[in-house]
Amino acid sequence: MRSIMQGRELELYNKVEPYIVYPLQNGRGIRSDAPPEAVEAYEELIKIDKAKKRIPYDN
Amino acid sequence: MGISETDNLPKVLVVSREDIAKTDIALYRAIENLLLICEDFAVYKPQDMPAVMKQLACGENDLSSYIHELYHWVDAKEFRRKNGAVTEEKYDEYINFINSKAKKRLDKLADKGYNILVSKYARDKVIFQQFYEIYTEFRTFSLLGGE
């Protein structure tokens, strides 16, 4: 799948982007020294993604 | 892309914005072997690139979304060869298969020092640990010679 971010998701992503890391750190894709506001944005993004009602068989 | 035979290539459907989620550009449906692309992104010249394509690897090239989705088809083909058809019952197994394979390849690339996060979309997918999307963006970038 290819999709784009917009609105609230893009706003949150922009807070997280400087701290996104690969390989993962402590099983997460955010640097372990990321500031609290970036961690909050990261967690909110995950919540939003889980709440999305997507067609389950697309990739 | 390493495609040596054209058997079972996916059917490509150009669909209207209303037919798919409003943020989707293109997608591959492994169960039905369908590649869907939104009409707004199906054909364009680099100078007319829709602005949102900047979030994606080689977005200036209108083939990039087809190539990205065809890599998903390549991965699905490997799954089918080893495990049989992708079905609703086996969908989680299929996703775990391609995600695990992609992570192993990304780890090797990262060890070798490659920049594997080649687009905003790829970086976003780190958050959700969708390694198959990150690896597919990397392959698309590599094939199209992204800068």
JSON list of C-alpha atoms in Angstrom, two decimals, chain B residues 18-111:
[
{"chain": "B", "resi": 18, "resn": "GLU", "atom": "CA", "xyz": [-14.34, 7.27, -3.62]},
{"chain": "B", "resi": 19, "resn": "ASP", "atom": "CA", "xyz": [-13.45, 3.61, -4.15]},
{"chain": "B", "resi": 20, "resn": "ILE", "atom": "CA", "xyz": [-10.56, 3.57, -1.67]},
{"chain": "B", "resi": 21, "resn": "ALA", "atom": "CA", "xyz": [-9.64, 5.19, 1.63]},
{"chain": "B", "resi": 22, "resn": "LYS", "atom": "CA", "xyz": [-9.15, 8.91, 1.11]},
{"chain": "B", "resi": 23, "resn": "THR", "atom": "CA", "xyz": [-5.46, 8.84, 2.01]},
{"chain": "B", "resi": 24, "resn": "ASP", "atom": "CA", "xyz": [-4.56, 5.86, -0.19]},
{"chain": "B", "resi": 25, "resn": "ILE", "atom": "CA", "xyz": [-2.55, 6.25, -3.38]},
{"chain": "B", "resi": 26, "resn": "ALA", "atom": "CA", "xyz": [-2.29, 2.59, -4.40]},
{"chain": "B", "resi": 27, "resn": "LEU", "atom": "CA", "xyz": [-2.64, -0.83, -2.84]},
{"chain": "B", "resi": 28, "resn": "TYR", "atom": "CA", "xyz": [-2.23, -4.51, -3.52]},
{"chain": "B", "resi": 29, "resn": "ARG", "atom": "CA", "xyz": [-4.88, -7.04, -2.57]},
{"chain": "B", "resi": 30, "resn": "ALA", "atom": "CA", "xyz": [-3.10, -10.36, -2.31]},
{"chain": "B", "resi": 31, "resn": "ILE", "atom": "CA", "xyz": [-6.21, -12.46, -1.85]},
{"chain": "B", "resi": 32, "resn": "GLU", "atom": "CA", "xyz": [-7.72, -11.24, -5.10]},
{"chain": "B", "resi": 33, "resn": "ASN", "atom": "CA", "xyz": [-4.37, -10.51, -6.78]},
{"chain": "B", "resi": 34, "resn": "LEU", "atom": "CA", "xyz": [-5.46, -6.98, -7.62]},
{"chain": "B", "resi": 35, "resn": "LEU", "atom": "CA", "xyz": [-3.39, -3.83, -7.86]},
{"chain": "B", "resi": 36, "resn": "LEU", "atom": "CA", "xyz": [-5.51, -0.74, -7.30]},
{"chain": "B", "resi": 37, "resn": "ILE", "atom": "CA", "xyz": [-4.33, 2.76, -8.04]},
{"chain": "B", "resi": 38, "resn": "CYS", "atom": "CA", "xyz": [-6.26, 5.96, -7.52]},
{"chain": "B", "resi": 39, "resn": "GLU", "atom": "CA", "xyz": [-6.99, 7.77, -10.77]},
{"chain": "B", "resi": 40, "resn": "ASP", "atom": "CA", "xyz": [-5.42, 10.97, -9.41]},
{"chain": "B", "resi": 41, "resn": "PHE", "atom": "CA", "xyz": [-2.02, 9.25, -9.36]},
{"chain": "B", "resi": 42, "resn": "ALA", "atom": "CA", "xyz": [-2.28, 6.81, -12.26]},
{"chain": "B", "resi": 43, "resn": "VAL", "atom": "CA", "xyz": [-0.51, 8.90, -14.91]},
{"chain": "B", "resi": 44, "resn": "TYR", "atom": "CA", "xyz": [1.32, 12.21, -14.61]},
{"chain": "B", "resi": 45, "resn": "LYS", "atom": "CA", "xyz": [4.45, 13.94, -15.82]},
{"chain": "B", "resi": 46, "resn": "PRO", "atom": "CA", "xyz": [7.22, 14.74, -13.33]},
{"chain": "B", "resi": 47, "resn": "GLN", "atom": "CA", "xyz": [6.51, 18.46, -13.60]},
{"chain": "B", "resi": 48, "resn": "ASP", "atom": "CA", "xyz": [2.87, 17.80, -12.77]},
{"chain": "B", "resi": 49, "resn": "MET", "atom": "CA", "xyz": [3.56, 15.54, -9.78]},
{"chain": "B", "resi": 50, "resn": "PRO", "atom": "CA", "xyz": [0.78, 15.79, -7.19]},
{"chain": "B", "resi": 51, "resn": "ALA", "atom": "CA", "xyz": [2.33, 17.49, -4.15]},
{"chain": "B", "resi": 52, "resn": "VAL", "atom": "CA", "xyz": [1.53, 14.62, -1.78]},
{"chain": "B", "resi": 53, "resn": "MET", "atom": "CA", "xyz": [3.78, 12.30, -3.83]},
{"chain": "B", "resi": 54, "resn": "LYS", "atom": "CA", "xyz": [6.75, 14.05, -2.18]},
{"chain": "B", "resi": 55, "resn": "GLN", "atom": "CA", "xyz": [6.08, 11.79, 0.81]},
{"chain": "B", "resi": 56, "resn": "LEU", "atom": "CA", "xyz": [6.88, 8.70, -1.27]},
{"chain": "B", "resi": 57, "resn": "ALA", "atom": "CA", "xyz": [10.06, 7.26, -2.77]},
{"chain": "B", "resi": 58, "resn": "CYS", "atom": "CA", "xyz": [10.61, 8.53, -6.33]},
{"chain": "B", "resi": 59, "resn": "GLY", "atom": "CA", "xyz": [7.19, 10.17, -6.26]},
{"chain": "B", "resi": 60, "resn": "GLU", "atom": "CA", "xyz": [8.11, 12.29, -9.27]},
{"chain": "B", "resi": 61, "resn": "ASN", "atom": "CA", "xyz": [7.94, 9.10, -11.36]},
{"chain": "B", "resi": 62, "resn": "ASP", "atom": "CA", "xyz": [4.37, 7.99, -11.98]},
{"chain": "B", "resi": 63, "resn": "LEU", "atom": "CA", "xyz": [5.56, 4.39, -12.27]},
{"chain": "B", "resi": 64, "resn": "SER", "atom": "CA", "xyz": [6.78, 4.39, -8.68]},
{"chain": "B", "resi": 65, "resn": "SER", "atom": "CA", "xyz": [3.43, 3.38, -7.17]},
{"chain": "B", "resi": 66, "resn": "TYR", "atom": "CA", "xyz": [2.98, 0.54, -9.68]},
{"chain": "B", "resi": 67, "resn": "ILE", "atom": "CA", "xyz": [6.50, -0.69, -8.90]},
{"chain": "B", "resi": 68, "resn": "HIS", "atom": "CA", "xyz": [5.94, -0.43, -5.16]},
{"chain": "B", "resi": 69, "resn": "GLU", "atom": "CA", "xyz": [2.76, -2.52, -5.41]},
{"chain": "B", "resi": 70, "resn": "LEU", "atom": "CA", "xyz": [4.37, -5.01, -7.80]},
{"chain": "B", "resi": 71, "resn": "TYR", "atom": "CA", "xyz": [7.03, -5.66, -5.16]},
{"chain": "B", "resi": 72, "resn": "HIS", "atom": "CA", "xyz": [4.20, -6.62, -2.82]},
{"chain": "B", "resi": 73, "resn": "TRP", "atom": "CA", "xyz": [3.01, -8.96, -5.57]},
{"chain": "B", "resi": 74, "resn": "VAL", "atom": "CA", "xyz": [6.53, -10.48, -5.80]},
{"chain": "B", "resi": 75, "resn": "ASP", "atom": "CA", "xyz": [6.49, -11.09, -2.04]},
{"chain": "B", "resi": 76, "resn": "ALA", "atom": "CA", "xyz": [2.98, -12.58, -2.20]},
{"chain": "B", "resi": 77, "resn": "LYS", "atom": "CA", "xyz": [4.16, -14.87, -4.97]},
{"chain": "B", "resi": 78, "resn": "GLU", "atom": "CA", "xyz": [6.94, -16.18, -2.73]},
{"chain": "B", "resi": 79, "resn": "PHE", "atom": "CA", "xyz": [4.43, -16.78, 0.04]},
{"chain": "B", "resi": 80, "resn": "ARG", "atom": "CA", "xyz": [2.12, -18.63, -2.35]},
{"chain": "B", "resi": 81, "resn": "ARG", "atom": "CA", "xyz": [4.97, -20.82, -3.57]},
{"chain": "B", "resi": 82, "resn": "LYS", "atom": "CA", "xyz": [5.81, -21.88, -0.03]},
{"chain": "B", "resi": 83, "resn": "ASN", "atom": "CA", "xyz": [2.44, -21.79, 1.67]},
{"chain": "B", "resi": 84, "resn": "GLY", "atom": "CA", "xyz": [-0.29, -21.90, -0.94]},
{"chain": "B", "resi": 85, "resn": "ALA", "atom": "CA", "xyz": [-2.87, -19.25, -1.71]},
{"chain": "B", "resi": 86, "resn": "VAL", "atom": "CA", "xyz": [-3.26, -16.11, 0.35]},
{"chain": "B", "resi": 87, "resn": "THR", "atom": "CA", "xyz": [-6.69, -16.40, 1.93]},
{"chain": "B", "resi": 88, "resn": "GLU", "atom": "CA", "xyz": [-8.58, -14.57, 4.64]},
{"chain": "B", "resi": 89, "resn": "GLU", "atom": "CA", "xyz": [-7.69, -17.42, 7.03]},
{"chain": "B", "resi": 90, "resn": "LYS", "atom": "CA", "xyz": [-4.00, -17.19, 6.14]},
{"chain": "B", "resi": 91, "resn": "TYR", "atom": "CA", "xyz": [-3.78, -13.42, 5.87]},
{"chain": "B", "resi": 92, "resn": "ASP", "atom": "CA", "xyz": [-2.05, -12.91, 9.21]},
{"chain": "B", "resi": 93, "resn": "GLU", "atom": "CA", "xyz": [0.41, -15.67, 8.32]},
{"chain": "B", "resi": 94, "resn": "TYR", "atom": "CA", "xyz": [1.08, -13.93, 5.01]},
{"chain": "B", "resi": 95, "resn": "ILE", "atom": "CA", "xyz": [1.69, -10.54, 6.65]},
{"chain": "B", "resi": 96, "resn": "ASN", "atom": "CA", "xyz": [3.96, -12.12, 9.28]},
{"chain": "B", "resi": 97, "resn": "PHE", "atom": "CA", "xyz": [5.87, -13.91, 6.52]},
{"chain": "B", "resi": 98, "resn": "ILE", "atom": "CA", "xyz": [6.53, -10.79, 4.45]},
{"chain": "B", "resi": 99, "resn": "ASN", "atom": "CA", "xyz": [7.17, -8.63, 7.50]},
{"chain": "B", "resi": 100, "resn": "SER", "atom": "CA", "xyz": [9.71, -11.02, 8.96]},
{"chain": "B", "resi": 101, "resn": "LYS", "atom": "CA", "xyz": [11.51, -11.43, 5.63]},
{"chain": "B", "resi": 102, "resn": "ALA", "atom": "CA", "xyz": [11.60, -7.68, 5.13]},
{"chain": "B", "resi": 103, "resn": "LYS", "atom": "CA", "xyz": [12.98, -7.04, 8.62]},
{"chain": "B", "resi": 104, "resn": "LYS", "atom": "CA", "xyz": [15.83, -9.51, 8.08]},
{"chain": "B", "resi": 105, "resn": "ARG", "atom": "CA", "xyz": [16.75, -7.78, 4.82]},
{"chain": "B", "resi": 106, "resn": "LEU", "atom": "CA", "xyz": [16.49, -4.31, 6.34]},
{"chain": "B", "resi": 107, "resn": "ASP", "atom": "CA", "xyz": [18.69, -5.35, 9.24]},
{"chain": "B", "resi": 108, "resn": "LYS", "atom": "CA", "xyz": [21.36, -6.57, 6.82]},
{"chain": "B", "resi": 109, "resn": "LEU", "atom": "CA", "xyz": [21.14, -3.35, 4.80]},
{"chain": "B", "resi": 110, "resn": "ALA", "atom": "CA", "xyz": [21.32, -1.24, 7.97]},
{"chain": "B", "resi": 111, "resn": "ASP", "atom": "CA", "xyz": [24.37, -3.23, 9.11]}
]
